[in-house]
Coordinates of C-alpha atoms and ligand atoms in Angstrom, one line a residue:
M28 CA 0.0 0.0 0.0
K29 CA 1.4 3.3 -1.0
I30 CA 0.4 6.2 1.2
F31 CA 1.8 9.7 1.1
C32 CA 2.5 10.8 4.6
V33 CA 1.2 14.2 5.7
T34 CA 2.7 14.2 9.2
L35 CA 5.6 12.4 10.7
F36 CA 3.4 10.9 13.4
F37 CA 1.1 9.4 10.7
C38 CA 4.0 7.8 9.0
F39 CA 5.5 6.2 12.1
S40 CA 2.1 5.0 13.3
Q41 CA 1.6 3.5 9.9
S42 CA 4.8 1.7 10.3
Y43 CA 4.7 0.8 13.9
G44 CA 5.1 -2.8 14.6
W45 CA 6.8 -3.6 11.4
D46 CA 8.6 -6.9 11.1
Y47 CA 11.7 -5.8 9.2
K48 CA 12.3 -9.2 7.9
K49 CA 9.1 -9.0 5.9
K50 CA 9.8 -5.6 4.5
L51 CA 11.6 -6.0 1.2
F52 CA 13.2 -3.3 -0.9
P53 CA 11.4 -3.4 -4.2
S54 CA 12.9 -5.4 -7.0
D55 CA 13.7 -2.3 -9.0
F56 CA 15.5 -0.5 -6.1
R57 CA 19.2 -0.3 -6.9
F58 CA 22.1 -0.9 -4.5
G59 CA 25.5 0.5 -5.2
V60 CA 28.7 2.0 -3.9
S61 CA 30.5 5.2 -4.7
T62 CA 34.0 6.7 -5.2
S63 CA 35.6 9.6 -6.9
A64 CA 38.7 10.0 -9.2
Y65 CA 41.0 12.1 -7.1
Q66 CA 40.3 10.0 -4.0
I67 CA 41.2 6.6 -5.5
E68 CA 43.0 6.8 -8.8
G69 CA 46.5 7.9 -7.9
A70 CA 48.8 8.0 -11.0
W71 CA 48.5 11.8 -10.7
D72 CA 50.9 12.5 -13.5
E73 CA 51.0 9.2 -15.4
D74 CA 50.3 8.6 -19.1
G75 CA 49.7 12.2 -20.0
K76 CA 47.3 13.2 -17.2
G77 CA 47.2 17.0 -16.6
E78 CA 47.6 18.7 -13.3
S79 CA 44.3 19.2 -11.3
I80 CA 43.6 21.9 -8.7
W81 CA 43.9 19.2 -6.1
D82 CA 47.4 18.2 -7.3
R83 CA 48.4 21.8 -7.2
Y84 CA 46.8 22.5 -3.8
V85 CA 48.3 19.5 -1.9
H86 CA 51.7 19.9 -3.5
T87 CA 52.0 23.6 -2.7
H88 CA 50.3 23.3 0.7
P89 CA 51.2 19.9 2.1
E90 CA 50.4 21.3 5.6
V91 CA 46.7 21.3 4.9
I92 CA 46.6 17.5 4.8
A93 CA 45.9 15.9 8.1
D94 CA 48.2 13.0 7.9
G95 CA 50.5 13.5 4.9
W96 CA 48.7 11.1 2.5
N97 CA 47.4 12.6 -0.6
G98 CA 46.0 11.7 -4.0
D99 CA 49.3 11.2 -5.7
N100 CA 48.9 7.5 -5.3
A101 CA 45.6 7.2 -3.4
T102 CA 44.4 3.6 -3.6
D103 CA 46.1 3.2 -6.9
S104 CA 42.9 2.4 -8.7
Y105 CA 44.4 3.6 -12.0
H106 CA 46.3 0.3 -11.9
L107 CA 44.0 -1.8 -9.6
Y108 CA 40.6 -1.2 -11.2
K109 CA 40.2 -4.9 -11.8
R110 CA 40.5 -5.6 -8.1
D111 CA 37.9 -2.8 -7.5
V112 CA 35.5 -4.5 -9.8
E113 CA 36.2 -7.8 -8.1
M114 CA 35.1 -6.2 -4.8
L115 CA 31.9 -4.9 -6.5
R116 CA 31.2 -8.5 -7.5
E117 CA 31.9 -9.7 -4.0
L118 CA 29.3 -7.2 -2.7
G119 CA 26.8 -8.0 -5.4
V120 CA 26.0 -4.4 -6.2
D121 CA 23.7 -3.3 -9.0
H122 CA 25.7 -0.2 -9.8
Y123 CA 29.1 1.5 -9.2
R124 CA 29.4 5.3 -9.0
F125 CA 32.9 6.6 -9.9
S126 CA 34.0 9.9 -11.4
I127 CA 36.1 10.8 -14.5
S128 CA 39.1 13.0 -13.9
W129 CA 38.7 15.9 -16.4
P130 CA 42.5 16.6 -16.6
R131 CA 43.1 12.9 -17.2
V132 CA 41.1 13.0 -20.4
L133 CA 41.7 16.7 -21.3
P134 CA 45.0 17.6 -19.7
N135 CA 44.7 21.4 -20.3
G136 CA 40.9 21.3 -19.9
H137 CA 40.1 22.1 -23.5
I138 CA 39.2 19.6 -26.3
N139 CA 42.1 20.5 -28.5
T140 CA 44.3 18.1 -26.5
I141 CA 42.7 14.8 -25.9
N142 CA 44.7 12.2 -23.9
E143 CA 43.8 8.9 -25.5
K144 CA 45.4 6.9 -22.7
G145 CA 43.2 8.6 -20.2
L146 CA 40.1 7.9 -22.2
Q147 CA 41.3 4.2 -22.6
Y148 CA 41.5 3.8 -18.8
Y149 CA 37.8 4.6 -18.4
D150 CA 36.9 2.3 -21.3
N151 CA 38.8 -0.5 -19.6
L152 CA 36.9 0.2 -16.3
L153 CA 33.5 0.4 -18.0
D154 CA 34.2 -2.7 -20.0
E155 CA 35.1 -4.6 -16.9
L156 CA 31.8 -3.4 -15.3
I157 CA 29.8 -4.4 -18.4
K158 CA 31.4 -7.8 -18.3
Y159 CA 29.9 -8.4 -14.9
N160 CA 26.6 -6.7 -15.5
I161 CA 27.3 -3.8 -13.1
A162 CA 25.6 -0.6 -14.2
A163 CA 27.9 2.5 -14.4
M164 CA 26.9 5.7 -12.7
V165 CA 29.5 8.2 -13.9
T166 CA 30.2 11.6 -12.3
M167 CA 31.7 14.0 -14.8
Y168 CA 33.0 16.5 -12.2
H169 CA 34.0 15.6 -8.7
F170 CA 36.1 18.5 -7.5
D171 CA 39.3 18.0 -9.6
L172 CA 39.3 20.8 -12.2
P173 CA 42.2 21.0 -14.6
Q174 CA 44.7 23.5 -13.1
R175 CA 45.0 25.2 -16.5
L176 CA 41.3 26.2 -16.3
Q177 CA 41.8 27.4 -12.7
D178 CA 44.5 29.7 -14.0
L179 CA 41.8 31.2 -16.2
G180 CA 39.5 31.8 -13.2
G181 CA 38.0 28.3 -12.9
W182 CA 34.4 28.3 -11.9
T183 CA 34.3 32.1 -11.6
N184 CA 34.9 32.5 -15.3
P185 CA 31.6 32.2 -17.3
E186 CA 33.6 30.6 -20.2
I187 CA 33.6 27.5 -18.1
I188 CA 30.0 26.8 -19.1
Q189 CA 31.2 26.2 -22.6
W190 CA 34.3 24.3 -21.5
F191 CA 32.2 22.0 -19.5
E192 CA 29.8 21.4 -22.4
D193 CA 32.7 20.6 -24.7
Y194 CA 34.1 18.1 -22.1
A195 CA 30.6 16.6 -21.7
R196 CA 30.4 16.0 -25.4
V197 CA 33.7 14.1 -25.4
L198 CA 32.3 11.9 -22.6
F199 CA 28.9 11.3 -24.2
D200 CA 30.5 10.5 -27.6
R201 CA 33.0 8.1 -26.1
Y202 CA 31.0 6.4 -23.3
G203 CA 27.3 7.2 -24.1
H204 CA 26.5 3.5 -24.8
K205 CA 28.2 2.2 -21.7
V206 CA 26.7 4.4 -19.0
K207 CA 23.4 4.0 -17.2
Y208 CA 23.4 7.1 -15.0
W209 CA 25.3 10.4 -15.6
I210 CA 25.9 12.8 -12.8
T211 CA 27.1 16.1 -14.2
I212 CA 28.5 17.7 -11.1
N213 CA 29.0 16.5 -7.5
Q214 CA 27.9 18.9 -4.8
P215 CA 27.9 22.4 -6.2
D216 CA 27.9 23.7 -2.6
V217 CA 31.7 23.0 -2.8
C218 CA 31.8 26.6 -4.2
F219 CA 31.4 27.9 -0.6
D220 CA 34.6 26.0 0.4
A221 CA 36.6 26.3 -2.8
Y222 CA 36.0 30.0 -3.4
G223 CA 35.1 31.0 0.2
G224 CA 37.8 29.6 2.4
N225 CA 40.7 27.1 2.5
K226 CA 39.0 23.8 3.0
M227 CA 38.8 22.7 -0.6
A228 CA 40.9 23.4 -3.7
P229 CA 41.6 25.9 -5.2
A230 CA 41.2 27.5 -1.8
V231 CA 40.7 31.0 -3.1
D232 CA 39.1 33.3 -0.6
L233 CA 36.5 35.3 -2.5
K234 CA 33.8 34.8 0.2
G235 CA 30.5 36.3 -0.6
T236 CA 31.2 37.0 -4.3
G237 CA 33.3 34.3 -5.9
D238 CA 31.3 31.5 -4.2
Y239 CA 28.0 32.8 -5.7
V240 CA 29.5 33.3 -9.2
C241 CA 30.8 29.7 -8.9
V242 CA 27.3 28.5 -8.0
K243 CA 25.7 30.2 -10.9
N244 CA 28.3 28.9 -13.4
M245 CA 28.2 25.4 -12.1
M246 CA 24.4 25.3 -12.3
L247 CA 24.5 26.7 -15.9
A248 CA 27.2 24.2 -16.9
H249 CA 25.0 21.4 -15.5
A250 CA 22.0 22.6 -17.5
R251 CA 24.0 23.0 -20.7
A252 CA 25.2 19.4 -20.4
Y253 CA 21.7 18.2 -19.7
R254 CA 20.3 20.0 -22.8
L255 CA 23.1 18.7 -24.9
F256 CA 22.4 15.2 -23.7
E257 CA 18.6 15.6 -24.2
K258 CA 19.0 17.0 -27.8
E259 CA 21.7 14.9 -29.3
Y260 CA 22.2 11.7 -27.3
K261 CA 19.1 10.6 -25.3
S262 CA 17.1 9.3 -28.2
R263 CA 19.9 7.3 -29.8
S264 CA 19.2 3.6 -29.8
E265 CA 22.5 2.6 -28.1
V266 CA 22.0 5.2 -25.3
N267 CA 19.9 4.2 -22.3
A268 CA 20.8 6.6 -19.6
K269 CA 19.3 9.1 -17.1
L270 CA 21.1 12.3 -16.1
G271 CA 21.2 14.2 -12.8
L272 CA 23.1 16.5 -10.5
S273 CA 24.3 15.4 -7.0
V274 CA 23.4 17.8 -4.2
S275 CA 24.4 17.7 -0.6
I276 CA 21.1 17.3 1.2
N277 CA 21.7 17.0 4.9
W278 CA 18.9 17.6 7.4
F279 CA 18.4 20.8 9.4
D280 CA 16.1 20.9 12.4
A281 CA 15.2 23.3 15.2
P282 CA 17.1 22.5 18.4
D283 CA 13.9 21.1 20.0
Y284 CA 13.3 18.8 17.0
S285 CA 10.2 20.8 16.3
T286 CA 8.9 20.4 12.8
S287 CA 7.2 23.8 12.9
E288 CA 8.2 26.1 10.2
N289 CA 10.6 28.8 11.2
E290 CA 12.2 31.4 9.0
E291 CA 15.8 30.8 9.9
L292 CA 15.5 27.1 9.4
E293 CA 13.9 27.5 6.0
L294 CA 16.4 30.1 5.0
Y295 CA 19.3 27.8 6.0
R296 CA 17.8 24.9 4.0
A297 CA 17.4 27.2 1.1
F298 CA 21.1 28.3 1.3
S299 CA 22.2 24.7 1.9
F300 CA 20.3 22.8 -0.8
G301 CA 17.4 24.9 -2.1
L302 CA 20.0 26.9 -4.1
Y303 CA 20.5 23.9 -6.4
L304 CA 17.1 22.2 -6.2
H305 CA 14.8 25.2 -6.7
P306 CA 16.1 26.2 -10.1
I307 CA 15.5 22.7 -11.4
W308 CA 12.6 21.2 -9.5
S309 CA 10.4 24.1 -8.4
E310 CA 7.4 25.3 -10.5
S311 CA 8.8 28.9 -10.7
G312 CA 12.5 28.0 -11.3
D313 CA 15.3 30.4 -10.5
F314 CA 17.3 30.6 -7.2
P315 CA 15.0 30.5 -4.1
P316 CA 13.3 33.9 -3.4
S317 CA 14.4 33.8 0.2
V318 CA 18.1 33.5 -0.7
K319 CA 17.8 36.2 -3.4
K320 CA 16.2 38.5 -0.9
A321 CA 18.8 37.9 1.8
V322 CA 21.8 38.4 -0.4
A323 CA 20.3 41.5 -2.1
K324 CA 19.6 43.1 1.2
N325 CA 23.1 42.7 2.5
S326 CA 24.6 43.7 -0.8
K327 CA 22.6 47.0 -0.8
A328 CA 23.6 47.7 2.8
E329 CA 27.2 47.3 1.8
G330 CA 26.8 49.9 -0.9
L331 CA 26.9 47.6 -3.9
S332 CA 24.8 48.4 -7.0
K333 CA 23.8 44.8 -7.5
S334 CA 23.3 41.7 -5.5
R335 CA 26.4 39.6 -4.9
L336 CA 24.2 36.6 -6.0
P337 CA 24.2 37.0 -9.8
E338 CA 20.9 37.1 -11.5
L339 CA 19.7 34.4 -13.9
T340 CA 18.2 35.7 -17.2
A341 CA 14.8 34.5 -18.2
E342 CA 16.5 32.2 -20.8
E343 CA 18.8 30.7 -18.2
I344 CA 15.9 30.1 -15.8
K345 CA 14.1 28.3 -18.6
M346 CA 17.2 26.2 -19.4
L347 CA 17.6 25.1 -15.8
K348 CA 14.0 24.2 -15.2
K349 CA 13.5 20.4 -15.2
S350 CA 17.1 19.9 -16.3
A351 CA 17.5 16.6 -14.5
D352 CA 15.9 13.2 -14.6
F353 CA 16.3 12.6 -10.8
I354 CA 17.7 14.3 -7.7
G355 CA 21.1 12.9 -6.8
M356 CA 21.0 13.1 -3.0
N357 CA 24.2 13.0 -0.9
H358 CA 23.0 12.6 2.7
Y359 CA 25.2 12.1 5.7
T360 CA 23.9 13.9 8.9
T361 CA 21.7 16.4 10.6
F362 CA 22.3 19.8 12.2
F363 CA 20.3 22.1 14.5
V364 CA 19.8 25.6 13.3
N365 CA 18.6 28.5 15.4
K366 CA 18.5 32.2 15.6
T367 CA 21.5 34.0 16.9
E368 CA 22.4 37.5 18.1
S369 CA 23.3 39.4 15.1
G370 CA 27.0 39.6 14.1
V371 CA 27.6 35.9 14.7
R372 CA 27.4 33.9 11.4
S373 CA 26.9 30.2 11.0
G374 CA 29.3 27.7 12.5
L375 CA 29.3 24.1 11.3
P376 CA 29.2 22.8 8.7
Y377 CA 29.8 25.7 6.2
S378 CA 29.9 29.3 7.0
F379 CA 27.6 30.6 4.5
P380 CA 27.8 34.3 3.9
D381 CA 24.5 36.2 4.3
I382 CA 22.9 34.1 6.9
E383 CA 23.1 34.7 10.7
V384 CA 22.3 31.5 12.5
H385 CA 23.7 29.2 15.1
V386 CA 24.5 25.7 13.7
S387 CA 25.1 22.8 16.1
Q388 CA 24.8 19.1 16.7
S389 CA 23.5 17.2 19.7
D390 CA 26.0 15.5 22.0
K391 CA 23.5 12.7 22.2
W392 CA 24.1 11.8 18.6
L393 CA 26.5 9.0 17.8
P394 CA 29.9 10.5 16.8
S395 CA 31.8 9.2 13.8
K396 CA 35.5 9.8 13.0
S397 CA 34.5 13.1 11.2
A398 CA 33.8 16.1 13.4
W399 CA 30.7 17.1 11.2
L400 CA 29.2 13.6 10.9
K401 CA 26.9 12.4 13.6
G402 CA 24.5 9.4 13.3
V403 CA 21.0 10.8 13.1
P404 CA 18.9 8.2 11.1
Y405 CA 15.7 10.1 11.4
G406 CA 17.2 13.0 9.5
L407 CA 17.4 11.0 6.2
Y408 CA 13.8 10.0 6.6
K409 CA 12.7 13.6 7.3
S410 CA 14.6 15.1 4.5
L411 CA 12.9 12.7 2.1
L412 CA 9.5 13.8 3.5
Y413 CA 10.6 17.4 3.0
L414 CA 11.7 16.9 -0.6
N415 CA 8.4 15.2 -1.4
R416 CA 6.4 18.0 0.1
V417 CA 8.4 20.9 -1.4
Y418 CA 9.2 19.5 -4.9
N419 CA 6.1 17.3 -5.4
R420 CA 7.6 13.9 -5.0
P421 CA 10.6 14.0 -7.4
P422 CA 12.6 10.9 -8.4
I423 CA 15.4 10.6 -5.9
F424 CA 18.6 8.5 -6.2
I425 CA 20.8 8.5 -3.1
T426 CA 24.2 9.0 -4.7
E427 CA 26.2 9.1 -1.4
H428 CA 25.5 8.1 2.1
G429 CA 28.1 6.7 4.5
W430 CA 30.0 6.7 7.8
S431 CA 33.6 7.3 9.0
T432 CA 35.6 5.3 11.5
D433 CA 39.1 4.6 12.6
P434 CA 41.0 1.9 10.8
G435 CA 40.0 -1.6 11.8
L436 CA 37.7 -4.3 10.4
H437 CA 35.1 -4.5 13.2
D438 CA 33.1 -1.4 12.2
T439 CA 30.0 -2.0 14.3
S440 CA 29.1 1.6 14.3
R441 CA 28.9 1.6 10.5
I442 CA 26.7 -1.4 10.5
N443 CA 24.4 0.1 13.1
M444 CA 24.1 3.3 11.1
M445 CA 23.6 1.4 7.8
R446 CA 20.8 -0.6 9.4
E447 CA 19.1 2.4 11.0
Y448 CA 19.3 4.7 8.0
S449 CA 18.1 1.9 5.8
R450 CA 15.0 1.4 7.9
G451 CA 14.3 5.1 7.1
L452 CA 14.5 4.2 3.4
L453 CA 11.9 1.4 3.9
F454 CA 9.6 3.9 5.7
S455 CA 10.0 6.3 2.9
L456 CA 9.4 3.8 0.2
E457 CA 6.2 2.8 2.1
D458 CA 5.2 6.5 2.0
G459 CA 5.4 6.3 -1.8
T460 CA 8.7 8.2 -2.2
D461 CA 10.0 7.8 -5.8
L462 CA 13.3 6.4 -4.5
L463 CA 15.5 4.8 -7.1
G464 CA 18.4 3.5 -5.1
L465 CA 21.1 3.8 -2.5
T466 CA 24.8 4.4 -3.2
V467 CA 27.0 3.8 -0.2
W468 CA 30.0 6.1 0.3
S469 CA 32.4 4.4 -0.1
L470 CA 33.5 1.2 -1.7
M471 CA 36.8 1.5 0.1
D472 CA 38.9 3.8 2.3
N473 CA 40.3 6.6 0.2
I474 CA 41.8 10.1 0.4
E475 CA 39.2 12.1 2.3
W476 CA 40.4 15.4 0.8
T477 CA 42.3 17.4 3.4
A478 CA 41.6 14.8 6.0
G479 CA 43.9 12.4 4.1
T480 CA 43.4 8.9 5.4
S481 CA 42.5 10.0 8.9
E482 CA 38.7 9.4 8.3
R483 CA 37.9 6.0 6.9
F484 CA 34.7 5.7 4.9
G485 CA 35.3 2.3 3.3
L486 CA 33.3 -0.9 3.3
Y487 CA 36.8 -2.2 2.5
E488 CA 39.8 -1.3 4.5
V489 CA 42.8 -0.1 2.5
D490 CA 46.3 -0.7 3.8
F491 CA 47.9 2.5 2.5
D492 CA 51.3 1.4 3.7
S493 CA 51.4 -1.7 1.4
P494 CA 52.7 -1.2 -2.1
E495 CA 49.6 -3.2 -3.3
K496 CA 47.2 -0.9 -1.4
T497 CA 45.7 -4.2 -0.1
R498 CA 41.9 -4.0 0.3
I499 CA 40.2 -6.1 3.0
P500 CA 36.4 -6.3 3.5
R501 CA 35.2 -4.9 6.8
V502 CA 32.3 -6.5 8.7
S503 CA 30.0 -3.9 7.1
A504 CA 30.9 -5.2 3.7
H505 CA 29.4 -8.5 4.7
Y506 CA 26.4 -6.8 6.1
Y507 CA 25.8 -4.7 3.0
K508 CA 26.2 -7.9 0.9
H509 CA 23.6 -9.6 3.0
M510 CA 21.2 -6.6 2.6
I511 CA 21.6 -6.5 -1.1
H512 CA 21.2 -10.3 -1.4
S513 CA 18.2 -10.6 1.0
R514 CA 16.7 -7.1 0.2
I515 CA 15.8 -6.8 3.9
V516 CA 17.1 -4.7 6.8
D517 CA 18.1 -7.6 9.1
E518 CA 18.0 -6.8 12.8
D519 CA 19.5 -10.1 13.8
W520 CA 22.3 -10.5 11.4
K521 CA 25.6 -11.7 12.7
L522 CA 28.6 -12.8 10.7
K523 CA 29.1 -16.4 11.6
N524 CA 32.1 -17.0 13.8
L525 CA 33.0 -13.4 13.3
D526 CA 36.4 -13.2 14.9
M527 CA 37.7 -16.4 13.4
S528 CA 36.3 -15.6 10.1
I529 CA 37.9 -12.2 9.9
S530 CA 41.3 -13.1 11.2
N531 CA 41.5 -16.2 9.1
R532 CA 40.5 -14.2 6.1
R533 CA 43.0 -11.5 6.9
Q534 CA 45.8 -14.0 6.9
K535 CA 44.6 -15.4 3.7
I536 CA 44.2 -12.0 2.2
L537 CA 47.6 -10.9 3.3
A538 CA 49.1 -14.0 1.8
N539 CA 47.2 -13.8 -1.5
K540 CA 46.7 -10.0 -1.8
K541 CA 43.0 -10.6 -2.4
T542 CA 40.0 -12.4 -1.1
E543 CA 36.4 -13.4 -1.7
L544 CA 33.7 -12.4 0.8
Ligands
LIG133 C1 53.7 7.5 -4.2 O1 54.4 6.4 -4.7 C2 55.7 6.7 -5.1 C3 56.3 5.4 -5.8 O2 56.1 4.3 -5.0 C4 56.5 7.1 -3.9 O3 57.8 7.4 -4.2 C5 55.8 8.3 -3.2 O4 56.5 8.6 -2.0 C6 54.4 8.0 -3.0 N1 53.7 9.3 -2.6 C7 52.8 9.3 -1.6 C8 52.3 10.7 -1.3 O5 52.4 8.4 -1.0
LIG134 C1 20.7 28.1 19.9 O1 21.3 26.8 20.1 C2 22.5 26.9 20.9 C3 23.1 25.5 21.0 O2 22.3 24.5 20.4 C4 22.2 27.4 22.3 O3 23.4 27.5 23.0 C5 21.6 28.8 22.1 O4 21.1 29.2 23.4 C6 20.4 28.7 21.2 N1 19.8 30.0 20.9 C7 18.5 30.3 21.0 C8 18.2 31.7 20.7 O5 17.7 29.5 21.3

């Protein structure tokens, strides 16, 4: 029975007393795992690859990396992609989300120099996936801009809209028949870190201006790629793909968990994800009116002639509207947002310009290895309810969701969180949410940007010290495999003879450099 929930209470009362063993994920619900190029490939200057903004940033500022490990070698997936696909087969996933490194295929960012060896690498990976019937979900841009384009202003130069479209055409031409889901851009909110501080490359501090210009250009680049795909590729007989944008959609609540509407909360949600969803999924299109108003007001008070948030033309608004087949949702955690005395702007997780609120997390929530990431399973469920209400039940694919720990194979906290959050997905499916699938971040430990290897997100542990970057399944890999296979959220699952099994396997793995689950 599909019922659209009006209130949270109604939903939970509907679901109360569920026997989880009887609640199946529908047969067309897709399970997968996710990675990104810089975080796993390594081979940063091999076979003609160009320099990316991350290569430049970590080489010129090694001090920003928590533990000295960077993407130069990462997990060496440039050479070990066959082992990666073997792990996907062990897990039994339906799809694998990975990203293409723009400078690996176009070393200077432009289409006048194509690196055939780089293109061949992704052909090899895609062919390996096809061989084992694993659908490819390919992100075209996941933070690693060619440095050459950054030298021209990067995402603050409007020419990038054309550069991105050119790049997209190269990818559609070459891989169009091998890809099931395209993600144009991962998390455009990276603009606030990349051009508004020092957390993400290129770490240019243009807070309050560069960040907004970046957002506008990224959104338009996305829309141009969608329109190109729609016009020239989608109807081809060999092409069978959907295209979306991945947006960071965490949950934001009032400190008393109240669901009542309040202006700061709504404004923070609008700054946090409405900025990217409203132009595509709302009836009216354009950036959210509340954000436009807030930035315009501050800009005027500062004596500027125009808002620091650049306007979209009528034509651009039209191009952006409905420019996606699904919402790519990256969800990790929840924050409390409340009013603050003026002057103090937001704290965690991002300090957005133009909004004065206090952002915090409860000390009752389960901590992970990452300061910003607390286990709050109800938040995923509530954000899905919210998206249904505000955007009229859009198709949603969870393109990232995960948990960080210390090194070690016994990742009980990851299993508990996977179980609890997945229950929320079952609730949401019961509500009638158009939920296409779950993509767990991440297949294996990798380079967590400036956190290096100090925050482990992998279902597989990676031994970064070993020349082979040995990958070993954590207990959570076994749990996810069980979930995919059984299609239930199992309360009682235990790995049989857990300790024995893991240590035996570890010996075997270390001896053979690989394993089967
Ligand atoms: C990457 O691997 C090379 C060759 O094994 C090694 O010399 C270098 O130190 C490694 N760099 C990092 C950052 O791990
Ligand atoms: C907002 O929340 C913080 C911490 O959660 C608290 O210290 C502060 O008093 C709250 N402010 C208001 C106005 O409720």
